[in-house]
């Protein structure tokens, strides 16, 4: 029996084409323990694959049938029906086996579509790094998981103990299923009959639904009013056209730059800002310099779409539900302002206003306003071309919280995690930040035709950080 796919998740299937692969990815780079080699890693993966239950998320296949009225649904395969040899690949880098060769390979892998006749994920064990490390590139369809749920899977499949061994493979259930509640944990029996309880539940759902629908009208009016005034919120009406807001091709280019997380924390503390405010300000300075060098800097400030996770804040659970629970904020990046401190103030003000607007809404209303905000982009994806109107925003900048402590898989230490995301028609560049232990990584994913070389942008990130520290007296 097919389970229906949530409307938000199905959009990533409906909008996918050869030019628009709809998967996200991550490049994890590991250092082996003393005396271990990539051959040991291969052997451990092979051993783990022979036993253990595969995570349900990795057994879900997208299908259509009469039971779903032609709409996409999830078909969950049995463990023995999953062809692991298709999903688990091995690649080797050409000489000299450095980061240049690694990012070139991962960029090509990130450009190809996932096979829809199978569960929508792949993992590539990459060998040949001359420094003795090895890499694991994973891509998973955005209909299956968003960044927050993917990070939960990563953390649940690893350990903070460098001496732990016999751990399951990354695609397997990391822990035994949670046992059923004991007698002491069983909820008390109420006097209500099952029928009365069911009727009470239905009435509660109906009241909630009516309240949500009624609340959408003032939420929409407030959101559109904020967009007209240029204050922060889920919708923006002032994004200028830039060289990033053009039709895209299928080829991707991905790279990343890492910074000590303490530098970012110190800036945030000194400026009474959030870490995300600092990240957005670094991106603002980088984009301003990059466009100015090409005589393409717009007079109006660029607008970033900033995804906001609507999941519970607890990220320790190993049972990630997958799917997407994401709202959006539109952030004024202040790219028209020459001073770094002024750009930070523009970002901070915009994000504070936006968060205040979202706090006044329920999660359902946030999702509805977010859907309205990205509707023009969705229309462009389905049409396969940019429309004549202004872009709804100029760039997507995400921040996904990563593990705060070193993580290990069977003694192999996770050194760094490079996020890879989704450019779309009208959005040829995506920036995703994530943290790992004591470092912050900014991952850039672009349409190769529009932004063929990411090195200038990466170098401008370094410069933007230096300039912001100088402006704040650090």
GROMACS .gro file of C-alpha atoms in nm:
model
  474
    1UNK     CA    1   0.000   0.000   0.000
    2UNK     CA    2   0.133   0.341  -0.094
    3UNK     CA    3   0.144   0.612   0.169
    4UNK     CA    4   0.066   0.961   0.035
    5UNK     CA    5   0.352   1.207   0.013
    6UNK     CA    6   0.304   1.540   0.187
    7UNK     CA    7   0.231   1.823  -0.059
    8UNK     CA    8   0.551   2.007   0.037
    9UNK     CA    9   0.760   1.695  -0.026
   10UNK     CA   10   0.588   1.608  -0.354
   11UNK     CA   11   0.682   1.948  -0.498
   12UNK     CA   12   1.044   1.835  -0.507
   13UNK     CA   13   0.939   1.539  -0.722
   14UNK     CA   14   0.706   1.737  -0.947
   15UNK     CA   15   0.962   2.013  -1.005
   16UNK     CA   16   1.252   1.782  -1.087
   17UNK     CA   17   1.397   1.766  -1.439
   18UNK     CA   18   1.733   1.699  -1.600
   19UNK     CA   19   1.831   2.063  -1.544
   20UNK     CA   20   1.690   2.061  -1.191
   21UNK     CA   21   1.805   1.763  -0.982
   22UNK     CA   22   1.623   1.788  -0.651
   23UNK     CA   23   1.863   1.616  -0.416
   24UNK     CA   24   2.078   1.756  -0.137
   25UNK     CA   25   2.414   1.613  -0.044
   26UNK     CA   26   2.698   1.606   0.202
   27UNK     CA   27   3.068   1.537   0.170
   28UNK     CA   28   3.209   1.389   0.492
   29UNK     CA   29   3.587   1.357   0.521
   30UNK     CA   30   3.727   1.112   0.775
   31UNK     CA   31   4.069   1.048   0.929
   32UNK     CA   32   4.130   0.678   1.003
   33UNK     CA   33   4.257   0.568   1.344
   34UNK     CA   34   4.624   0.478   1.374
   35UNK     CA   35   4.712   0.183   1.154
   36UNK     CA   36   4.376   0.174   0.975
   37UNK     CA   37   4.338   0.212   0.598
   38UNK     CA   38   4.061   0.264   0.347
   39UNK     CA   39   4.066  -0.114   0.298
   40UNK     CA   40   3.966  -0.149   0.664
   41UNK     CA   41   3.682   0.092   0.603
   42UNK     CA   42   3.564  -0.113   0.305
   43UNK     CA   43   3.578  -0.432   0.510
   44UNK     CA   44   3.380  -0.276   0.796
   45UNK     CA   45   3.114  -0.149   0.556
   46UNK     CA   46   3.087  -0.492   0.394
   47UNK     CA   47   3.059  -0.660   0.734
   48UNK     CA   48   2.798  -0.413   0.859
   49UNK     CA   49   2.598  -0.450   0.537
   50UNK     CA   50   2.561  -0.822   0.592
   51UNK     CA   51   2.360  -0.773   0.908
   52UNK     CA   52   2.127  -0.522   1.065
   53UNK     CA   53   1.803  -0.353   0.970
   54UNK     CA   54   1.807  -0.082   0.704
   55UNK     CA   55   1.672   0.255   0.815
   56UNK     CA   56   1.311   0.288   0.691
   57UNK     CA   57   1.386   0.625   0.531
   58UNK     CA   58   1.636   0.453   0.298
   59UNK     CA   59   1.377   0.195   0.190
   60UNK     CA   60   1.116   0.446   0.069
   61UNK     CA   61   1.054   0.452  -0.307
   62UNK     CA   62   0.839   0.711  -0.483
   63UNK     CA   63   0.560   0.565  -0.696
   64UNK     CA   64   0.226   0.657  -0.847
   65UNK     CA   65  -0.078   0.432  -0.856
   66UNK     CA   66  -0.456   0.427  -0.879
   67UNK     CA   67  -0.479   0.424  -0.500
   68UNK     CA   68  -0.314   0.766  -0.486
   69UNK     CA   69  -0.516   0.897  -0.783
   70UNK     CA   70  -0.202   0.946  -0.985
   71UNK     CA   71  -0.028   1.141  -0.709
   72UNK     CA   72   0.312   1.044  -0.573
   73UNK     CA   73   0.317   0.804  -0.280
   74UNK     CA   74   0.580   0.621  -0.075
   75UNK     CA   75   0.630   0.249  -0.120
   76UNK     CA   76   0.849   0.109   0.160
   77UNK     CA   77   1.055  -0.186   0.041
   78UNK     CA   78   1.154  -0.483   0.252
   79UNK     CA   79   1.520  -0.503   0.351
   80UNK     CA   80   1.592  -0.788   0.109
   81UNK     CA   81   1.433  -0.596  -0.179
   82UNK     CA   82   1.687  -0.315  -0.157
   83UNK     CA   83   1.977  -0.346  -0.402
   84UNK     CA   84   2.261  -0.209  -0.188
   85UNK     CA   85   2.513  -0.256  -0.469
   86UNK     CA   86   2.324   0.011  -0.661
   87UNK     CA   87   2.308   0.256  -0.371
   88UNK     CA   88   2.658   0.206  -0.231
   89UNK     CA   89   2.929   0.306  -0.480
   90UNK     CA   90   3.308   0.321  -0.469
   91UNK     CA   91   3.515   0.585  -0.645
   92UNK     CA   92   3.885   0.665  -0.661
   93UNK     CA   93   4.045   1.003  -0.719
   94UNK     CA   94   4.297   1.065  -0.996
   95UNK     CA   95   4.642   1.188  -0.896
   96UNK     CA   96   4.745   1.399  -0.717
   97UNK     CA   97   4.441   1.317  -0.504
   98UNK     CA   98   4.389   1.658  -0.345
   99UNK     CA   99   4.083   1.865  -0.261
  100UNK     CA  100   4.068   1.999  -0.618
  101UNK     CA  101   4.021   1.648  -0.754
  102UNK     CA  102   3.776   1.562  -0.476
  103UNK     CA  103   3.549   1.862  -0.532
  104UNK     CA  104   3.558   1.805  -0.910
  105UNK     CA  105   3.440   1.446  -0.865
  106UNK     CA  106   3.170   1.538  -0.614
  107UNK     CA  107   3.046   1.819  -0.841
  108UNK     CA  108   2.996   1.566  -1.123
  109UNK     CA  109   2.823   1.319  -0.891
  110UNK     CA  110   2.595   1.594  -0.764
  111UNK     CA  111   2.489   1.680  -1.121
  112UNK     CA  112   2.324   1.345  -1.200
  113UNK     CA  113   1.965   1.248  -1.124
  114UNK     CA  114   1.874   0.975  -0.878
  115UNK     CA  115   1.701   0.667  -1.019
  116UNK     CA  116   1.328   0.703  -0.942
  117UNK     CA  117   1.264   0.331  -0.981
  118UNK     CA  118   1.462   0.283  -0.657
  119UNK     CA  119   1.480   0.451  -0.315
  120UNK     CA  120   1.615   0.800  -0.375
  121UNK     CA  121   1.964   0.800  -0.223
  122UNK     CA  122   2.326   0.708  -0.296
  123UNK     CA  123   2.650   0.689  -0.094
  124UNK     CA  124   2.994   0.702  -0.254
  125UNK     CA  125   3.305   0.589  -0.067
  126UNK     CA  126   3.587   0.792  -0.224
  127UNK     CA  127   3.948   0.678  -0.193
  128UNK     CA  128   4.275   0.817  -0.322
  129UNK     CA  129   4.323   1.123  -0.102
  130UNK     CA  130   4.700   1.158  -0.068
  131UNK     CA  131   4.680   1.270   0.296
  132UNK     CA  132   4.550   0.927   0.401
  133UNK     CA  133   4.193   1.034   0.466
  134UNK     CA  134   3.886   0.909   0.287
  135UNK     CA  135   3.557   1.074   0.190
  136UNK     CA  136   3.195   0.969   0.189
  137UNK     CA  137   2.965   1.162  -0.044
  138UNK     CA  138   2.594   1.110   0.019
  139UNK     CA  139   2.303   1.242  -0.180
  140UNK     CA  140   1.940   1.208  -0.083
  141UNK     CA  141   1.630   1.343  -0.254
  142UNK     CA  142   1.481   1.652  -0.093
  143UNK     CA  143   1.140   1.482  -0.101
  144UNK     CA  144   1.281   1.231   0.149
  145UNK     CA  145   1.450   1.465   0.393
  146UNK     CA  146   1.540   1.826   0.464
  147UNK     CA  147   1.868   1.944   0.610
  148UNK     CA  148   1.761   1.908   0.973
  149UNK     CA  149   1.641   1.549   0.939
  150UNK     CA  150   1.950   1.454   0.736
  151UNK     CA  151   2.174   1.593   1.011
  152UNK     CA  152   1.983   1.389   1.268
  153UNK     CA  153   2.052   1.074   1.068
  154UNK     CA  154   2.422   1.158   1.051
  155UNK     CA  155   2.453   1.219   1.425
  156UNK     CA  156   2.249   0.912   1.516
  157UNK     CA  157   2.471   0.686   1.305
  158UNK     CA  158   2.795   0.801   1.469
  159UNK     CA  159   2.942   0.812   1.818
  160UNK     CA  160   3.139   1.051   2.037
  161UNK     CA  161   3.343   0.753   2.156
  162UNK     CA  162   3.658   0.706   1.941
  163UNK     CA  163   3.702   0.351   2.076
  164UNK     CA  164   3.357   0.222   1.986
  165UNK     CA  165   3.356  -0.056   1.725
  166UNK     CA  166   3.108  -0.290   1.553
  167UNK     CA  167   2.885   0.004   1.465
  168UNK     CA  168   2.619  -0.045   1.195
  169UNK     CA  169   2.657   0.099   0.846
  170UNK     CA  170   2.535   0.458   0.789
  171UNK     CA  171   2.222   0.330   0.610
  172UNK     CA  172   2.122   0.096   0.893
  173UNK     CA  173   1.917   0.153   1.207
  174UNK     CA  174   2.174   0.274   1.463
  175UNK     CA  175   1.993   0.149   1.773
  176UNK     CA  176   1.742  -0.125   1.855
  177UNK     CA  177   1.379  -0.017   1.827
  178UNK     CA  178   1.243   0.158   2.134
  179UNK     CA  179   1.073  -0.100   2.363
  180UNK     CA  180   0.700  -0.065   2.428
  181UNK     CA  181   0.600   0.132   2.738
  182UNK     CA  182   0.607  -0.058   3.068
  183UNK     CA  183   0.299  -0.096   3.283
  184UNK     CA  184   0.410   0.199   3.495
  185UNK     CA  185   0.436   0.415   3.182
  186UNK     CA  186   0.093   0.320   3.045
  187UNK     CA  187  -0.137   0.625   3.038
  188UNK     CA  188  -0.421   0.605   3.290
  189UNK     CA  189  -0.755   0.478   3.167
  190UNK     CA  190  -1.017   0.751   3.146
  191UNK     CA  191  -1.392   0.720   3.187
  192UNK     CA  192  -1.455   0.821   2.826
  193UNK     CA  193  -1.563   0.544   2.591
  194UNK     CA  194  -1.365   0.485   2.267
  195UNK     CA  195  -1.649   0.641   2.071
  196UNK     CA  196  -1.661   0.948   2.291
  197UNK     CA  197  -1.282   0.978   2.275
  198UNK     CA  198  -1.288   0.957   1.896
  199UNK     CA  199  -1.563   1.217   1.872
  200UNK     CA  200  -1.369   1.445   2.106
  201UNK     CA  201  -1.060   1.407   1.887
  202UNK     CA  202  -1.256   1.488   1.571
  203UNK     CA  203  -1.410   1.795   1.732
  204UNK     CA  204  -1.064   1.908   1.847
  205UNK     CA  205  -0.921   1.867   1.497
  206UNK     CA  206  -1.216   2.054   1.347
  207UNK     CA  207  -1.177   2.345   1.590
  208UNK     CA  208  -0.804   2.360   1.520
  209UNK     CA  209  -0.859   2.352   1.144
  210UNK     CA  210  -1.121   2.629   1.154
  211UNK     CA  211  -0.895   2.841   1.373
  212UNK     CA  212  -0.599   2.788   1.141
  213UNK     CA  213  -0.797   2.875   0.827
  214UNK     CA  214  -0.950   3.181   0.992
  215UNK     CA  215  -0.607   3.293   1.109
  216UNK     CA  216  -0.463   3.270   0.757
  217UNK     CA  217  -0.644   3.584   0.647
  218UNK     CA  218  -0.487   3.825   0.899
  219UNK     CA  219  -0.155   3.639   0.868
  220UNK     CA  220  -0.158   3.695   0.491
  221UNK     CA  221  -0.253   4.063   0.526
  222UNK     CA  222   0.020   4.118   0.786
  223UNK     CA  223   0.283   3.935   0.578
  224UNK     CA  224   0.201   4.124   0.256
  225UNK     CA  225   0.192   4.452   0.448
  226UNK     CA  226   0.539   4.384   0.583
  227UNK     CA  227   0.662   4.299   0.235
  228UNK     CA  228   0.531   4.630   0.097
  229UNK     CA  229   0.701   4.821   0.380
  230UNK     CA  230   1.024   4.626   0.330
  231UNK     CA  231   1.031   4.481   0.680
  232UNK     CA  232   1.141   4.125   0.750
  233UNK     CA  233   0.900   3.837   0.705
  234UNK     CA  234   0.812   3.542   0.486
  235UNK     CA  235   0.761   3.742   0.165
  236UNK     CA  236   0.972   4.004  -0.013
  237UNK     CA  237   0.867   4.228  -0.303
  238UNK     CA  238   1.188   4.424  -0.350
  239UNK     CA  239   1.448   4.173  -0.472
  240UNK     CA  240   1.648   4.318  -0.765
  241UNK     CA  241   1.756   4.122  -1.070
  242UNK     CA  242   2.112   3.988  -1.049
  243UNK     CA  243   2.333   3.766  -1.263
  244UNK     CA  244   2.241   3.476  -1.033
  245UNK     CA  245   1.870   3.501  -1.117
  246UNK     CA  246   1.878   3.338  -1.458
  247UNK     CA  247   1.787   3.002  -1.619
  248UNK     CA  248   2.032   2.726  -1.529
  249UNK     CA  249   2.181   2.413  -1.684
  250UNK     CA  250   2.223   2.063  -1.543
  251UNK     CA  251   2.594   2.072  -1.450
  252UNK     CA  252   2.684   2.164  -1.092
  253UNK     CA  253   2.989   2.308  -0.924
  254UNK     CA  254   3.040   2.262  -0.550
  255UNK     CA  255   3.310   2.375  -0.309
  256UNK     CA  256   3.341   2.491   0.051
  257UNK     CA  257   3.543   2.706   0.289
  258UNK     CA  258   3.598   2.631   0.657
  259UNK     CA  259   3.642   2.881   0.942
  260UNK     CA  260   3.714   2.841   1.314
  261UNK     CA  261   3.375   2.855   1.482
  262UNK     CA  262   3.522   3.057   1.769
  263UNK     CA  263   3.585   3.351   1.532
  264UNK     CA  264   3.217   3.352   1.438
  265UNK     CA  265   3.101   3.317   1.798
  266UNK     CA  266   3.323   3.605   1.910
  267UNK     CA  267   3.181   3.831   1.639
  268UNK     CA  268   2.825   3.739   1.732
  269UNK     CA  269   2.887   3.806   2.103
  270UNK     CA  270   3.064   4.135   2.038
  271UNK     CA  271   2.791   4.260   1.803
  272UNK     CA  272   2.496   4.132   2.011
  273UNK     CA  273   2.395   3.926   1.708
  274UNK     CA  274   2.328   3.561   1.635
  275UNK     CA  275   2.570   3.328   1.461
  276UNK     CA  276   2.325   3.319   1.171
  277UNK     CA  277   2.337   3.701   1.150
  278UNK     CA  278   2.716   3.681   1.113
  279UNK     CA  279   2.691   3.411   0.846
  280UNK     CA  280   2.442   3.618   0.647
  281UNK     CA  281   2.662   3.927   0.679
  282UNK     CA  282   2.966   3.734   0.552
  283UNK     CA  283   2.760   3.621   0.255
  284UNK     CA  284   2.643   3.979   0.200
  285UNK     CA  285   2.998   4.114   0.182
  286UNK     CA  286   3.104   3.828  -0.044
  287UNK     CA  287   2.819   3.880  -0.290
  288UNK     CA  288   2.869   4.258  -0.291
  289UNK     CA  289   3.238   4.227  -0.379
  290UNK     CA  290   3.180   3.954  -0.639
  291UNK     CA  291   2.910   4.153  -0.821
  292UNK     CA  292   3.097   4.484  -0.791
  293UNK     CA  293   3.401   4.332  -0.961
  294UNK     CA  294   3.178   4.238  -1.254
  295UNK     CA  295   3.000   4.576  -1.269
  296UNK     CA  296   2.679   4.392  -1.182
  297UNK     CA  297   2.601   4.514  -0.828
  298UNK     CA  298   2.234   4.622  -0.810
  299UNK     CA  299   2.142   4.952  -0.648
  300UNK     CA  300   1.877   4.783  -0.434
  301UNK     CA  301   1.980   4.540  -0.159
  302UNK     CA  302   1.978   4.170  -0.241
  303UNK     CA  303   1.725   3.952  -0.061
  304UNK     CA  304   1.815   3.611   0.080
  305UNK     CA  305   1.560   3.339   0.144
  306UNK     CA  306   1.654   3.186   0.480
  307UNK     CA  307   1.493   2.848   0.559
  308UNK     CA  308   1.376   2.806   0.919
  309UNK     CA  309   1.330   2.457   1.062
  310UNK     CA  310   0.991   2.397   1.224
  311UNK     CA  311   1.102   2.071   1.385
  312UNK     CA  312   1.147   2.014   1.755
  313UNK     CA  313   1.481   2.144   1.879
  314UNK     CA  314   1.588   1.803   2.016
  315UNK     CA  315   1.834   1.662   1.763
  316UNK     CA  316   1.948   1.362   1.963
  317UNK     CA  317   1.681   1.118   1.850
  318UNK     CA  318   1.778   0.851   1.600
  319UNK     CA  319   1.427   0.820   1.463
  320UNK     CA  320   1.412   1.107   1.216
  321UNK     CA  321   1.072   1.123   1.045
  322UNK     CA  322   1.223   1.259   0.724
  323UNK     CA  323   1.026   1.484   0.496
  324UNK     CA  324   1.031   1.862   0.511
  325UNK     CA  325   0.919   2.090   0.794
  326UNK     CA  326   1.059   2.422   0.684
  327UNK     CA  327   0.937   2.780   0.687
  328UNK     CA  328   1.116   3.075   0.528
  329UNK     CA  329   1.229   3.425   0.617
  330UNK     CA  330   1.330   3.692   0.368
  331UNK     CA  331   1.644   3.875   0.480
  332UNK     CA  332   1.763   4.213   0.353
  333UNK     CA  333   2.137   4.153   0.297
  334UNK     CA  334   2.225   4.522   0.277
  335UNK     CA  335   2.451   4.465  -0.026
  336UNK     CA  336   2.401   4.828  -0.128
  337UNK     CA  337   2.586   4.943   0.186
  338UNK     CA  338   2.966   4.977   0.162
  339UNK     CA  339   3.040   4.945   0.537
  340UNK     CA  340   3.046   4.594   0.690
  341UNK     CA  341   2.897   4.717   1.020
  342UNK     CA  342   2.604   4.876   0.834
  343UNK     CA  343   2.542   4.552   0.647
  344UNK     CA  344   2.540   4.362   0.976
  345UNK     CA  345   2.286   4.605   1.120
  346UNK     CA  346   2.063   4.565   0.812
  347UNK     CA  347   2.078   4.187   0.841
  348UNK     CA  348   2.020   4.185   1.216
  349UNK     CA  349   1.721   4.419   1.192
  350UNK     CA  350   1.566   4.224   0.906
  351UNK     CA  351   1.604   3.887   1.082
  352UNK     CA  352   1.465   4.021   1.411
  353UNK     CA  353   1.160   4.164   1.235
  354UNK     CA  354   1.111   3.841   1.044
  355UNK     CA  355   1.136   3.619   1.351
  356UNK     CA  356   0.892   3.843   1.535
  357UNK     CA  357   0.646   3.807   1.246
  358UNK     CA  358   0.680   3.428   1.245
  359UNK     CA  359   0.632   3.402   1.621
  360UNK     CA  360   0.289   3.561   1.575
  361UNK     CA  361   0.184   3.270   1.350
  362UNK     CA  362   0.116   2.902   1.409
  363UNK     CA  363   0.338   2.646   1.233
  364UNK     CA  364   0.060   2.582   0.980
  365UNK     CA  365   0.033   2.953   0.903
  366UNK     CA  366   0.411   2.977   0.869
  367UNK     CA  367   0.406   2.692   0.617
  368UNK     CA  368   0.125   2.860   0.424
  369UNK     CA  369   0.304   3.196   0.409
  370UNK     CA  370   0.627   3.021   0.313
  371UNK     CA  371   0.449   2.839   0.030
  372UNK     CA  372   0.314   3.172  -0.093
  373UNK     CA  373   0.664   3.320  -0.082
  374UNK     CA  374   0.823   3.050  -0.298
  375UNK     CA  375   0.526   3.005  -0.535
  376UNK     CA  376   0.685   3.220  -0.810
  377UNK     CA  377   0.999   3.008  -0.793
  378UNK     CA  378   0.789   2.692  -0.814
  379UNK     CA  379   0.615   2.823  -1.124
  380UNK     CA  380   0.952   2.892  -1.286
  381UNK     CA  381   1.069   2.539  -1.203
  382UNK     CA  382   0.764   2.383  -1.369
  383UNK     CA  383   0.792   2.610  -1.673
  384UNK     CA  384   1.167   2.557  -1.693
  385UNK     CA  385   1.243   2.924  -1.753
  386UNK     CA  386   1.261   3.257  -1.580
  387UNK     CA  387   0.957   3.477  -1.599
  388UNK     CA  388   0.959   3.850  -1.675
  389UNK     CA  389   0.887   3.948  -1.316
  390UNK     CA  390   1.136   4.030  -1.044
  391UNK     CA  391   1.280   3.728  -0.865
  392UNK     CA  392   1.101   3.648  -0.537
  393UNK     CA  393   1.448   3.652  -0.375
  394UNK     CA  394   1.808   3.647  -0.498
  395UNK     CA  395   1.970   3.358  -0.318
  396UNK     CA  396   1.898   3.082  -0.065
  397UNK     CA  397   2.126   3.086   0.241
  398UNK     CA  398   2.074   2.803   0.489
  399UNK     CA  399   2.230   2.730   0.827
  400UNK     CA  400   2.206   2.373   0.959
  401UNK     CA  401   2.338   2.312   1.308
  402UNK     CA  402   2.588   2.027   1.313
  403UNK     CA  403   2.741   1.818   1.591
  404UNK     CA  404   2.909   2.027   1.865
  405UNK     CA  405   3.160   1.752   1.953
  406UNK     CA  406   3.391   1.527   1.748
  407UNK     CA  407   3.210   1.228   1.598
  408UNK     CA  408   3.349   0.887   1.501
  409UNK     CA  409   3.242   0.586   1.299
  410UNK     CA  410   3.427   0.276   1.418
  411UNK     CA  411   3.721   0.495   1.519
  412UNK     CA  412   3.729   0.698   1.196
  413UNK     CA  413   3.708   1.064   1.297
  414UNK     CA  414   3.474   1.299   1.109
  415UNK     CA  415   3.702   1.590   1.023
  416UNK     CA  416   3.471   1.807   0.817
  417UNK     CA  417   3.130   1.806   0.657
  418UNK     CA  418   3.070   2.000   0.334
  419UNK     CA  419   2.700   2.061   0.255
  420UNK     CA  420   2.575   2.055  -0.105
  421UNK     CA  421   2.236   2.193  -0.202
  422UNK     CA  422   2.002   2.270  -0.493
  423UNK     CA  423   2.033   2.553  -0.747
  424UNK     CA  424   1.714   2.609  -0.946
  425UNK     CA  425   1.601   2.816  -1.240
  426UNK     CA  426   1.629   3.176  -1.126
  427UNK     CA  427   1.856   3.075  -0.836
  428UNK     CA  428   2.194   2.976  -0.981
  429UNK     CA  429   2.383   2.991  -0.649
  430UNK     CA  430   2.305   2.835  -0.313
  431UNK     CA  431   2.499   2.882   0.012
  432UNK     CA  432   2.458   2.637   0.299
  433UNK     CA  433   2.641   2.661   0.630
  434UNK     CA  434   2.691   2.381   0.878
  435UNK     CA  435   2.909   2.330   1.182
  436UNK     CA  436   3.119   2.035   1.289
  437UNK     CA  437   3.296   2.031   1.624
  438UNK     CA  438   3.492   2.359   1.631
  439UNK     CA  439   3.458   2.465   1.265
  440UNK     CA  440   3.195   2.634   1.051
  441UNK     CA  441   3.178   2.527   0.687
  442UNK     CA  442   3.015   2.736   0.416
  443UNK     CA  443   2.925   2.516   0.120
  444UNK     CA  444   2.857   2.678  -0.218
  445UNK     CA  445   2.664   2.495  -0.491
  446UNK     CA  446   2.616   2.663  -0.827
  447UNK     CA  447   2.501   2.612  -1.181
  448UNK     CA  448   2.833   2.552  -1.354
  449UNK     CA  449   2.729   2.753  -1.659
  450UNK     CA  450   2.637   3.064  -1.459
  451UNK     CA  451   2.911   3.045  -1.192
  452UNK     CA  452   3.187   2.829  -1.343
  453UNK     CA  453   3.449   2.921  -1.082
  454UNK     CA  454   3.366   2.934  -0.712
  455UNK     CA  455   3.718   3.027  -0.598
  456UNK     CA  456   3.659   3.405  -0.615
  457UNK     CA  457   3.350   3.371  -0.396
  458UNK     CA  458   3.538   3.151  -0.148
  459UNK     CA  459   3.825   3.399  -0.130
  460UNK     CA  460   3.579   3.684  -0.078
  461UNK     CA  461   3.439   3.498   0.223
  462UNK     CA  462   3.785   3.514   0.383
  463UNK     CA  463   3.807   3.885   0.310
  464UNK     CA  464   3.455   3.955   0.435
  465UNK     CA  465   3.537   3.789   0.769
  466UNK     CA  466   3.855   3.993   0.805
  467UNK     CA  467   3.676   4.317   0.722
  468UNK     CA  468   3.391   4.248   0.967
  469UNK     CA  469   3.637   4.175   1.248
  470UNK     CA  470   3.820   4.499   1.174
  471UNK     CA  471   3.496   4.698   1.161
  472UNK     CA  472   3.392   4.564   1.503
  473UNK     CA  473   3.734   4.625   1.657
  474UNK     CA  474   3.842   4.261   1.689
   0.00000   0.00000   0.00000
